[in-house]
mmCIF file of C-alpha atoms and ligand atoms in Angstrom:
data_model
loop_
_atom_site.group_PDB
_atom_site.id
_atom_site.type_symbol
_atom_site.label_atom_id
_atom_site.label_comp_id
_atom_site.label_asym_id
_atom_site.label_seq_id
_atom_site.Cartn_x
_atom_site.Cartn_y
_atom_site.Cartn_z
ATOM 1 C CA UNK H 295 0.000 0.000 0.000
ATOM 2 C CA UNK H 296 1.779 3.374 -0.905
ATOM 3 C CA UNK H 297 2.356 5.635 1.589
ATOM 4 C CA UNK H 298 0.339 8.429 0.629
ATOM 5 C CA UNK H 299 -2.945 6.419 0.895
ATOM 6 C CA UNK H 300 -2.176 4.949 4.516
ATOM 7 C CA UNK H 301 -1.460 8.326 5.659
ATOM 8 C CA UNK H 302 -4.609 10.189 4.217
ATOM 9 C CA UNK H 303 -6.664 6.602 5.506
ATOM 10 C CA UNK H 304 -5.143 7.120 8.952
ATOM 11 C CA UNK H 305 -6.348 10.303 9.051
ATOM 12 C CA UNK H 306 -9.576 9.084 8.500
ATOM 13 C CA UNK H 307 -9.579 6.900 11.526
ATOM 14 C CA UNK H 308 -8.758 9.687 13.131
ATOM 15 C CA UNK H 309 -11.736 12.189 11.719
ATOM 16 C CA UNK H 310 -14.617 9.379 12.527
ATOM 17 C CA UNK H 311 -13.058 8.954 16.104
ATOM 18 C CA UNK H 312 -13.680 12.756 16.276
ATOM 19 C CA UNK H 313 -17.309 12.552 14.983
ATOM 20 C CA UNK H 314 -17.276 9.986 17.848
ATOM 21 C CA UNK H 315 -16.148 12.265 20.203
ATOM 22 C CA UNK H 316 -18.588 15.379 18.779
ATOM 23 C CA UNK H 317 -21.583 13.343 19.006
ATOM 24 C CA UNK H 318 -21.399 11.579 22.520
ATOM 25 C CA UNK H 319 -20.801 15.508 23.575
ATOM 26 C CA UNK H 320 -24.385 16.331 21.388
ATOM 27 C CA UNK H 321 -25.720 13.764 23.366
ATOM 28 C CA UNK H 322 -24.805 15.006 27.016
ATOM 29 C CA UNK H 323 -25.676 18.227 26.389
ATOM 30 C CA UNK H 324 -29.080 16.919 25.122
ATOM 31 C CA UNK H 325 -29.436 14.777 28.262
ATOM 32 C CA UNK H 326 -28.700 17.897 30.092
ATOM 33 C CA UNK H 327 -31.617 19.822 28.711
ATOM 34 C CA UNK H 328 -34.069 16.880 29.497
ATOM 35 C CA UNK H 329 -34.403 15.429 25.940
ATOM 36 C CA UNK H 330 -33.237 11.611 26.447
ATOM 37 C CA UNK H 331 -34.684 10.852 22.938
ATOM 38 C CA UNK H 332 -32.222 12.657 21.221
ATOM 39 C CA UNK H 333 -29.369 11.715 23.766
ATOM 40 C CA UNK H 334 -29.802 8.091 22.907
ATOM 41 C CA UNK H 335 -30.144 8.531 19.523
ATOM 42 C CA UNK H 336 -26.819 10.924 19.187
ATOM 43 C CA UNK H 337 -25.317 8.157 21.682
ATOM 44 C CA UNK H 338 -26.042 5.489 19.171
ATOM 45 C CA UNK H 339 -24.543 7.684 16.169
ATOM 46 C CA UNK H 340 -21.292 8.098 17.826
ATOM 47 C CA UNK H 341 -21.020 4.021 18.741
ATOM 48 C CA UNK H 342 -21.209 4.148 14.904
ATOM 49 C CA UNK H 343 -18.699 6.532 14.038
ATOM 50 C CA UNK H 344 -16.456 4.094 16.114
ATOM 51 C CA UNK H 345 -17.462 1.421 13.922
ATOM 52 C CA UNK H 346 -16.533 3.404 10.932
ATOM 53 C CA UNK H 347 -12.905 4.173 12.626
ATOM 54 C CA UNK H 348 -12.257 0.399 13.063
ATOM 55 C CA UNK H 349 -13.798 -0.344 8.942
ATOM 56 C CA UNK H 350 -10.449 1.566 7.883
ATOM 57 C CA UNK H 351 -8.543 1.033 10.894
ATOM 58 C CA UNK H 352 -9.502 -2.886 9.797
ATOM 59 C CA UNK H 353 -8.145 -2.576 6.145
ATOM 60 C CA UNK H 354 -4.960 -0.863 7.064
ATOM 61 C CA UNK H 355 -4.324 -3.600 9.431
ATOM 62 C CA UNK H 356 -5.004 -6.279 6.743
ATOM 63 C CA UNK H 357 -3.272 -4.509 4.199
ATOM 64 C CA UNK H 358 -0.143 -4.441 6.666
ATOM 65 C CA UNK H 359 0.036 -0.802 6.675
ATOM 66 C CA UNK H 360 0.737 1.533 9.917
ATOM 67 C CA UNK H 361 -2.156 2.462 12.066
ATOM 68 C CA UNK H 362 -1.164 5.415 14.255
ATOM 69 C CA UNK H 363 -3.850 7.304 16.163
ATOM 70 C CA UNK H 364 -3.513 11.556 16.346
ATOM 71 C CA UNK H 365 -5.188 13.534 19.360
ATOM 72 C CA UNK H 366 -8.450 14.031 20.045
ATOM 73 C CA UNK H 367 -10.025 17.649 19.486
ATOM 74 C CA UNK H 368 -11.946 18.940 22.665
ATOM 75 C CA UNK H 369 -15.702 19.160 21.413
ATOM 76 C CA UNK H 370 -18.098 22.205 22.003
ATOM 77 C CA UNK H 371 -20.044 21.099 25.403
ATOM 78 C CA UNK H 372 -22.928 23.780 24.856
ATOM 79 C CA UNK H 373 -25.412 24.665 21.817
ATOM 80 C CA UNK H 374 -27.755 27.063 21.866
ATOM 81 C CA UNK H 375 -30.582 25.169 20.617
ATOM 82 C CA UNK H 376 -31.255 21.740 19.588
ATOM 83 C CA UNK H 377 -32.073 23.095 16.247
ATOM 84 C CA UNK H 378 -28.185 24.641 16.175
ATOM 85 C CA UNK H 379 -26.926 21.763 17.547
ATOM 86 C CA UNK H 380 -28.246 19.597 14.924
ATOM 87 C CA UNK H 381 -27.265 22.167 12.307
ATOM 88 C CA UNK H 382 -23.418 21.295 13.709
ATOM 89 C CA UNK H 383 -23.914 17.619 12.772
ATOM 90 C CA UNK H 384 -25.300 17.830 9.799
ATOM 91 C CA UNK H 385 -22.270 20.439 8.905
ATOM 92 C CA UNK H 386 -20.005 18.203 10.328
ATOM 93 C CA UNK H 387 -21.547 15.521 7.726
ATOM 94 C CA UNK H 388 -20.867 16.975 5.007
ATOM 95 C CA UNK H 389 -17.011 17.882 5.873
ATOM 96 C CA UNK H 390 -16.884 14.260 6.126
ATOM 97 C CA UNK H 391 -18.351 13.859 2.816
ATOM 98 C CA UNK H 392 -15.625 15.732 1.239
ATOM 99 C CA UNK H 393 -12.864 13.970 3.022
ATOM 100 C CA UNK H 394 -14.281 10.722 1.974
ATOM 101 C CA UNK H 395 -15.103 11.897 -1.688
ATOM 102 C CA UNK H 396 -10.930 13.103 -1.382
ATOM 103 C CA UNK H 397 -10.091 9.659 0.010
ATOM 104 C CA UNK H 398 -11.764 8.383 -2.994
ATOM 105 C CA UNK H 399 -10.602 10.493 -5.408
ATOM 106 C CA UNK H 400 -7.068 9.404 -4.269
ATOM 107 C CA UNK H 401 -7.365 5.662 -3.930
ATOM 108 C CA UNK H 402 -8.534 5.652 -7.778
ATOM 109 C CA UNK H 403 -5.426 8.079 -9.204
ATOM 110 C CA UNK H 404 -2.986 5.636 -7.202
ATOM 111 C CA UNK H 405 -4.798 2.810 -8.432
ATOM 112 C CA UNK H 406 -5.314 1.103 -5.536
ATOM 113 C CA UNK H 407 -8.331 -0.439 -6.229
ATOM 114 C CA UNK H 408 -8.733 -2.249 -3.041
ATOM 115 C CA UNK H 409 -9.042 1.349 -1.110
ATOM 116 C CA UNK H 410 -11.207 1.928 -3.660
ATOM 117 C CA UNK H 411 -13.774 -0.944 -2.690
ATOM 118 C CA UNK H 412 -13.445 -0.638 0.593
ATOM 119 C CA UNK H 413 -14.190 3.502 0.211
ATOM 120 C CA UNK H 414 -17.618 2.408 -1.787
ATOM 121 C CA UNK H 415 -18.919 2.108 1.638
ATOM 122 C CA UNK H 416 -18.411 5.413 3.232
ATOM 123 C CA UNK H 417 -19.823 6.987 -0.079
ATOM 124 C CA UNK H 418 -23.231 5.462 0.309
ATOM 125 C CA UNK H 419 -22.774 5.455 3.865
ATOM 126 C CA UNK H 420 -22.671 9.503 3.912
ATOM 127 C CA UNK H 421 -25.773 10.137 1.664
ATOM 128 C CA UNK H 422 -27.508 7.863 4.243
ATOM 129 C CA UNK H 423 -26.133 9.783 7.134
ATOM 130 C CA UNK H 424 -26.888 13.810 5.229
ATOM 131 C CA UNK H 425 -30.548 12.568 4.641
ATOM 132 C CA UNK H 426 -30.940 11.617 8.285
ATOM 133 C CA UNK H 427 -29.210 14.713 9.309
ATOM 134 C CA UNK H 428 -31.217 17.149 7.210
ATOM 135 C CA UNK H 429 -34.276 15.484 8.232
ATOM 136 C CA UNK H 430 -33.887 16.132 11.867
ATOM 137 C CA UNK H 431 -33.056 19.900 10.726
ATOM 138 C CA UNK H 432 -35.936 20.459 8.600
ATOM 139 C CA UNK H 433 -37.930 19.155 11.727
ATOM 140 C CA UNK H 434 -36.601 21.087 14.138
ATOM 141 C CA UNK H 435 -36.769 23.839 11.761
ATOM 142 C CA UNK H 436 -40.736 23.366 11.784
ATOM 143 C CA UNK H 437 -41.326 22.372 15.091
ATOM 144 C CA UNK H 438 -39.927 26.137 15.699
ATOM 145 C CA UNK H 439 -40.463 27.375 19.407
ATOM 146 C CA UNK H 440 -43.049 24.793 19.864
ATOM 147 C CA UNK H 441 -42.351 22.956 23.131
ATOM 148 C CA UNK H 442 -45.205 20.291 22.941
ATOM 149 C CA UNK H 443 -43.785 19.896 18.950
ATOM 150 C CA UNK H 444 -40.080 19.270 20.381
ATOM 151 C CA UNK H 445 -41.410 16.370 22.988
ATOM 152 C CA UNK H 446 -42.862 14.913 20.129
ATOM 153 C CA UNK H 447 -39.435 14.983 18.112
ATOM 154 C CA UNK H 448 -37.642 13.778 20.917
ATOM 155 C CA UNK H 449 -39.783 10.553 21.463
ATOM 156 C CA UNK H 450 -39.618 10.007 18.370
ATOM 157 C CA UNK H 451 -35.956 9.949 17.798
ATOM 158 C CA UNK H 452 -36.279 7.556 21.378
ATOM 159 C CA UNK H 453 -38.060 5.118 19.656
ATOM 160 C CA UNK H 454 -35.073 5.494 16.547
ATOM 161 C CA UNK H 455 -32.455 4.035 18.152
ATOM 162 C CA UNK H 456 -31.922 4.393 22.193
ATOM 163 C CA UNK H 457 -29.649 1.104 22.401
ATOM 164 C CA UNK H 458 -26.670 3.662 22.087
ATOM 165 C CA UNK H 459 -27.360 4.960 25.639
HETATM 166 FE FE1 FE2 Y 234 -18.653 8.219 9.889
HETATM 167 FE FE1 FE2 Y 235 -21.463 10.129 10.333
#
């Protein structure tokens, strides 16, 4: 495996980690303000993200290549709403879309093909997670000011996927 394409995949590992790290803060601060739907839910995403880490983490380890973790970036701890918080993520999302569209782009003009495969993933992987992110946004967006409207989002989101808490 050239060098180039470890290097930019082990920064990868390092980028979902964060996500990891970005979400499991979401969710405290969500459990903070009393909305354990969305807690659990942004619990289970970053137990995800972890599993993403270890996919590359995985195929550098198979391939024989060096995995070598970087530092940990300390994540906001406040939003101002859960409408701005969710805004965050779904930014965050896309960032990650362009590093993984980069990856991509890479693993094809070095011709490594297994990269290539293995990248397939994250690509469908990341319209999947931009549709669920926009979603909650456009939600939130019309649920507005409405308290009785954000309960309703919140169980909702409970019923999603709680098993990350
Ligand atoms: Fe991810
Ligand atoms: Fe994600």
């Amino acid at each position: 495996m050239k060098e180039k394409v470890s290097k930019a995949l082990n920064a990868q590992v390092d980028r979902e980690l964060q996500a990891e790290h970005i979400y499991l803060a979401m969710s405290l601060w969500f459990e903070r303000e009393a909305l354990s739907g969305f807690a659990g839910w942004l619990r289970a995403q970053a137990a995800e993200e972890r599993t993403h880490a270890f996919r590359i983490l995985r195929h550098l380890e198979d391939r024989n290549a060096r995995v070598e973790l970087g530092g940990l970036d300390k994540p906001p701890a406040d939003y101002d709403s859960p409408l701005a918080c969710m805004q965050a993520a779904l930014e965050h999302e896309k960032k990650v879309t362009g590093h993984i569209d980069d990856l991509y782009e890479l693993a094809r003009s070095e011709g490594d093909h297994a990269a290539e495969v293995m990248l397939q993933w994250f690509v469908t992987e990341q319209v999947e997670e931009e549709k669920t992110f926009t979603q909650l946004v456009e939600q939130l967006q019309r649920v507005g000011e409405s308290a009785a409207g954000l309960l309703v989002l919140d169980r909702q989101q409970g019923e999603r996927g709680g098993e990350g808490r």
